[in-house]
Amino acid sequence: MLNNKNGIIFGVANKRSIAWATALALHEAGAKLAFTYQGDRLKENVEELTNEAMPGSLLLSCDVSKQDEVDEAFRHIGEKFGRLDFLIHSIAFAPREALGGEYLNTSREAFLTALEISAYSLPQLARAAAPLMTEGGSIVSMSYYGAEKVVAGYNVMGVAKAALEASTRYLAKDLGPRNIRINAISAGPIQTLSARGVSDFSTMLKHHAERAPLGRNVEPREVGQTAVFLCSSMSSGITGEVIYVDCGYNIMGI
Ligand code: NAP
Ligand code: 1JT
């Protein structure tokens, strides 16, 4: 489905990352992939994963809070790939103390950091990618239900995801004339590095599975397969959307 397509994936930290499940699905669909990692600490992880599953993948260092690293990563991509067809944004960060307790107490610093890394990075990366998407393209980011409804403790990340989803709509308008589509996947809760250390995450997983129409939690692979669909021409009429991959959790009332 994605033969002869080139893509770049932001946000692989380890094998549990949603970005890694997405990479495996995109690779299976025939895409050629590049990966970015944040700093040397994560380089080894990504190297180990890609060496085994897709040797020869292009690996680039990129912390989105550093514009020169973003510029350098896309310069490299332009050199090595020429054309870019899709970009996966699977990045989020907020200081730990901001997840939990009351949103009321969010510090200016935590707010700005969470919004910068988790939301501003979308227009930032879209702007850098667009010139390489010469035959149209697809951009996919990862959101969560806390963007639209209150999830106790998700706090400033919910506000950042609301900005990410709104950015998806505004960017869809700007990029549409170049046939670049941009959509967000709103994934159900998944036990990843980000989720680790979030108190009561297992309670949340249990609650989610019980309440969701499918009676279970979403598999990372299912998020990956939806990304394949959004990167392929099968979704050519879809842009600016938030697609729920949450076993139906979000549709429930009482
Ligand atoms: P993850 O494996 O921890 O992935 C988060 C990634 O963001 C990591 O690779 C992390 O790198 C990267 N990142 C953080 N700050 C960065 C920066 N300044 N520059 C570049 N990369 C940076 O966790 P995940 O659950 O797969 O999260 C991926 C996405 O899915 C996030 O947007 C998250 O909000 C979303 N999501 C997760 C869930 C869930 O329940 N897990 C549900 C819905 C949506 P470092 O490790 O170096 O910080
Ligand atoms: C970050 C973290 C982004 C955890 C995240 C995230 N996106 C989803 N999760 C999982 C999650 C889900 C719920 C929750 C808390 C975390 C950790 C810090 C970096 C950014 O509720 C309290 C529902």
XYZ file of N, CA and C in Angstrom, residues 73-183:
333
model
N 17.856 18.123 10.333
C 17.203 16.827 10.060
C 16.536 16.861 8.684
N 15.845 17.943 8.377
C 15.132 18.011 7.087
C 16.089 18.244 5.915
N 17.213 18.902 6.195
C 18.228 19.048 5.153
C 18.742 17.659 4.757
N 19.007 16.848 5.772
C 19.460 15.474 5.583
C 18.441 14.652 4.801
N 17.183 14.770 5.214
C 16.089 14.027 4.560
C 16.010 14.416 3.084
N 16.126 15.721 2.832
C 16.083 16.211 1.455
C 17.201 15.585 0.625
N 18.379 15.500 1.244
C 19.556 14.938 0.570
C 19.394 13.456 0.272
N 18.933 12.723 1.297
C 18.902 11.258 1.203
C 17.652 10.741 0.495
N 16.510 11.370 0.753
C 15.228 10.882 0.205
C 14.789 11.677 -1.021
N 15.227 12.921 -1.100
C 14.704 13.767 -2.166
C 13.286 14.175 -1.822
N 12.351 13.274 -2.121
C 10.937 13.579 -1.858
C 10.473 12.936 -0.540
N 9.585 13.626 0.170
C 8.983 13.074 1.388
C 7.475 12.908 1.147
N 6.923 11.764 1.568
C 5.488 11.523 1.350
C 4.665 11.588 2.626
N 5.283 11.237 3.751
C 4.513 11.340 4.995
C 5.404 11.624 6.197
N 4.773 12.130 7.245
C 5.468 12.435 8.503
C 4.582 11.977 9.659
N 5.182 11.259 10.604
C 4.455 10.839 11.806
C 4.981 11.644 12.994
N 4.077 12.369 13.635
C 4.391 13.153 14.823
C 3.867 12.376 16.023
N 4.787 11.833 16.826
C 4.366 11.041 17.990
C 5.172 11.500 19.201
N 5.108 12.807 19.425
C 5.930 13.489 20.420
C 5.045 14.201 21.432
N 5.364 14.059 22.692
C 4.704 14.866 23.721
C 5.618 14.944 24.927
N 5.516 16.044 25.620
C 6.246 16.170 26.881
C 5.573 17.199 27.784
N 5.545 16.875 29.066
C 5.152 17.841 30.101
C 5.933 17.473 31.346
N 6.356 18.464 32.129
C 7.039 18.129 33.375
C 6.124 17.248 34.233
N 6.722 16.234 34.833
C 5.948 15.239 35.605
C 4.977 15.866 36.593
N 5.455 16.924 37.290
C 4.618 17.487 38.359
C 3.328 18.105 37.809
N 3.312 18.346 36.493
C 2.118 18.961 35.902
C 1.038 17.925 35.589
N 1.420 16.649 35.547
C 0.426 15.586 35.339
C 0.033 15.045 36.698
N -1.180 15.341 37.102
C -1.625 14.988 38.452
C -1.891 16.264 39.220
N -2.643 16.160 40.278
C -3.017 17.341 41.052
C -4.003 18.197 40.271
N -4.017 19.489 40.593
C -4.996 20.373 39.954
C -4.395 21.152 38.789
N -5.137 21.246 37.700
C -4.714 22.057 36.542
C -4.534 23.514 36.972
N -5.366 23.894 37.927
C -5.333 25.243 38.496
C -3.915 25.674 38.885
N -3.111 24.704 39.287
C -1.773 25.015 39.792
C -0.661 24.892 38.751
N -1.026 24.747 37.484
C -0.003 24.600 36.445
C 0.888 25.839 36.399
N 2.190 25.627 36.461
C 3.109 26.766 36.405
C 3.226 27.276 34.975
N 3.614 28.521 34.834
C 3.838 29.122 33.510
C 4.855 28.289 32.730
N 5.898 27.863 33.446
C 6.971 27.109 32.809
C 6.483 25.760 32.279
N 5.707 25.041 33.115
C 5.188 23.727 32.691
C 4.240 23.897 31.505
N 3.409 24.946 31.568
C 2.461 25.210 30.481
C 3.203 25.451 29.171
N 4.194 26.338 29.232
C 4.907 26.705 28.001
C 5.681 25.521 27.436
N 6.303 24.738 28.321
C 7.062 23.566 27.858
C 6.129 22.549 27.205
N 5.027 22.222 27.887
C 4.093 21.213 27.362
C 3.538 21.644 26.012
N 3.152 22.912 25.921
C 2.572 23.404 24.664
C 3.626 23.498 23.561
N 4.844 23.852 23.941
C 5.899 23.978 22.926
C 6.236 22.620 22.324
N 6.514 21.656 23.202
C 6.971 20.346 22.708
C 5.817 19.545 22.100
N 4.643 19.607 22.721
C 3.565 18.705 22.322
C 2.660 19.284 21.238
N 2.602 20.607 21.117
C 1.676 21.210 20.150
C 2.397 22.069 19.109
N 3.237 23.005 19.548
C 3.904 23.869 18.560
C 4.735 23.048 17.575
N 5.255 21.919 18.046
C 6.081 21.066 17.177
C 5.327 20.603 15.935
N 3.991 20.595 15.970
C 3.256 20.151 14.774
C 3.374 21.156 13.625
N 2.982 22.433 13.824
C 3.228 23.385 12.734
C 4.716 23.529 12.402
N 5.554 23.419 13.392
C 7.009 23.518 13.170
C 7.493 22.437 12.196
N 7.102 21.193 12.454
C 7.556 20.089 11.593
C 6.829 20.103 10.252
N 5.566 20.490 10.263
C 4.796 20.550 9.007
C 5.440 21.577 8.063
N 5.854 22.698 8.618
C 6.474 23.765 7.822
C 7.783 23.290 7.200
N 8.543 22.499 7.975
C 9.821 21.992 7.474
C 9.607 20.883 6.437
N 8.552 20.094 6.618
C 8.320 18.936 5.736
C 7.684 19.337 4.411
N 6.822 20.341 4.453
C 6.006 20.685 3.274
C 6.823 20.890 1.977
N 7.955 21.602 2.033
C 8.706 21.804 0.785
C 9.213 20.504 0.162
N 9.347 19.450 0.990
C 9.823 18.158 0.465
C 8.667 17.287 -0.046
N 7.439 17.684 0.298
C 6.258 16.892 -0.106
C 5.769 17.382 -1.468
N 6.602 17.175 -2.461
C 6.362 17.769 -3.774
C 5.265 17.061 -4.564
N 4.928 15.845 -4.146
C 3.825 15.142 -4.830
C 2.641 14.953 -3.890
N 2.449 15.924 -3.010
C 1.411 15.801 -1.991
C 1.992 15.048 -0.802
N 1.202 14.884 0.240
C 1.734 14.187 1.404
C 0.692 13.985 2.481
N 1.133 13.326 3.552
C 0.234 13.053 4.673
C 0.999 13.221 5.980
N 0.401 13.962 6.908
C 1.002 14.177 8.226
C 0.026 13.622 9.261
N 0.554 12.841 10.194
C -0.305 12.205 11.202
C 0.279 12.467 12.580
N -0.564 12.925 13.513
C -0.084 13.099 14.889
C -0.934 12.270 15.840
N -0.491 12.183 17.089
C -1.163 11.358 18.102
C -1.787 12.231 19.182
N -3.099 12.071 19.361
C -3.777 12.842 20.392
C -4.425 11.900 21.395
N -5.142 12.506 22.326
C -5.820 11.721 23.365
C -7.101 12.457 23.764
N -8.088 11.662 24.183
C -9.415 12.109 24.602
C -9.415 13.289 25.589
N -8.350 13.383 26.391
C -8.222 14.492 27.343
C -8.169 15.855 26.673
N -8.080 15.882 25.322
C -8.140 17.134 24.563
C -9.538 17.727 24.611
N -10.541 16.882 24.694
C -11.916 17.399 24.585
C -12.764 17.206 25.830
N -12.410 16.250 26.680
C -13.124 16.049 27.943
C -12.099 16.015 29.066
N -12.535 16.360 30.262
C -11.610 16.379 31.398
C -11.252 14.957 31.810
N -9.987 14.661 31.810
C -9.478 13.397 32.353
C -8.627 13.799 33.547
N -9.088 13.461 34.742
C -8.416 13.932 35.958
C -6.924 13.647 35.897
N -6.118 14.664 36.107
C -4.666 14.488 36.141
C -3.980 14.729 34.803
N -4.721 14.629 33.709
C -4.075 14.815 32.389
C -3.727 16.300 32.188
N -4.560 17.140 32.771
C -4.223 18.555 32.975
C -3.636 19.280 31.771
N -2.435 19.798 31.900
C -1.866 20.641 30.848
C -1.658 19.849 29.550
N -1.523 18.519 29.656
C -1.398 17.726 28.428
C -2.715 17.755 27.656
N -3.833 17.813 28.369
C -5.139 17.916 27.711
C -5.241 19.224 26.944
N -4.740 20.284 27.543
C -4.751 21.602 26.901
C -3.819 21.592 25.683
N -2.676 20.924 25.828
C -1.733 20.808 24.698
C -2.360 19.982 23.563
N -3.084 18.920 23.912
C -3.716 18.089 22.870
C -4.857 18.855 22.180
N -5.548 19.717 22.937
C -6.585 20.558 22.324
C -5.937 21.469 21.283
N -4.762 22.006 21.619
C -4.028 22.871 20.676
C -3.534 22.062 19.480
N -3.138 20.816 19.738
C -2.671 19.941 18.652
C -3.823 19.656 17.678
N -4.997 19.382 18.224
C -6.146 19.065 17.366
C -6.615 20.295 16.582
N -6.627 21.448 17.239
C -7.015 22.683 16.537
C -5.970 23.018 15.465
N -4.695 22.801 15.795
C -3.619 23.040 14.813
C -3.811 22.151 13.591
N -4.271 20.938 13.822
C -4.507 19.995 12.718
C -5.508 20.600 11.717
N -6.547 21.236 12.247
C -7.556 21.846 11.358
C -6.989 23.059 10.619
N -6.296 23.929 11.331
C -5.742 25.124 10.668
C -4.679 24.739 9.641
N -3.866 23.738 9.972
C -2.823 23.306 9.034
C -3.449 22.634 7.812
N -4.550 21.923 8.024
C -5.227 21.258 6.892
C -5.669 22.302 5.871
N -6.148 23.424 6.376
C -6.581 24.516 5.496
C -5.379 25.071 4.715
N -4.262 25.290 5.406
C -3.079 25.872 4.754
C -2.433 24.924 3.749
N -2.415 23.630 4.098
C -1.655 22.670 3.292
C -2.494 21.990 2.210
N -3.807 22.112 2.330
C -4.711 21.474 1.355
C -4.385 21.804 -0.094
N -4.136 23.078 -0.411
C -3.848 23.432 -1.813
C -2.612 22.734 -2.375
N -1.721 22.274 -1.485
C -0.528 21.518 -1.959
C -0.777 20.011 -1.929
N -2.030 19.634 -1.716
C -2.418 18.219 -1.582
C -1.681 17.522 -0.433
N -1.398 18.294 0.610
C -0.831 17.697 1.825
C -1.972 17.604 2.839
N -2.239 16.380 3.270
C -3.302 16.143 4.241
C -2.688 16.022 5.631
N -3.466 16.387 6.637
C -2.969 16.282 8.016
C -4.121 15.873 8.925
N -3.890 14.818 9.685
C -4.919 14.283 10.569
C -4.295 13.863 11.896
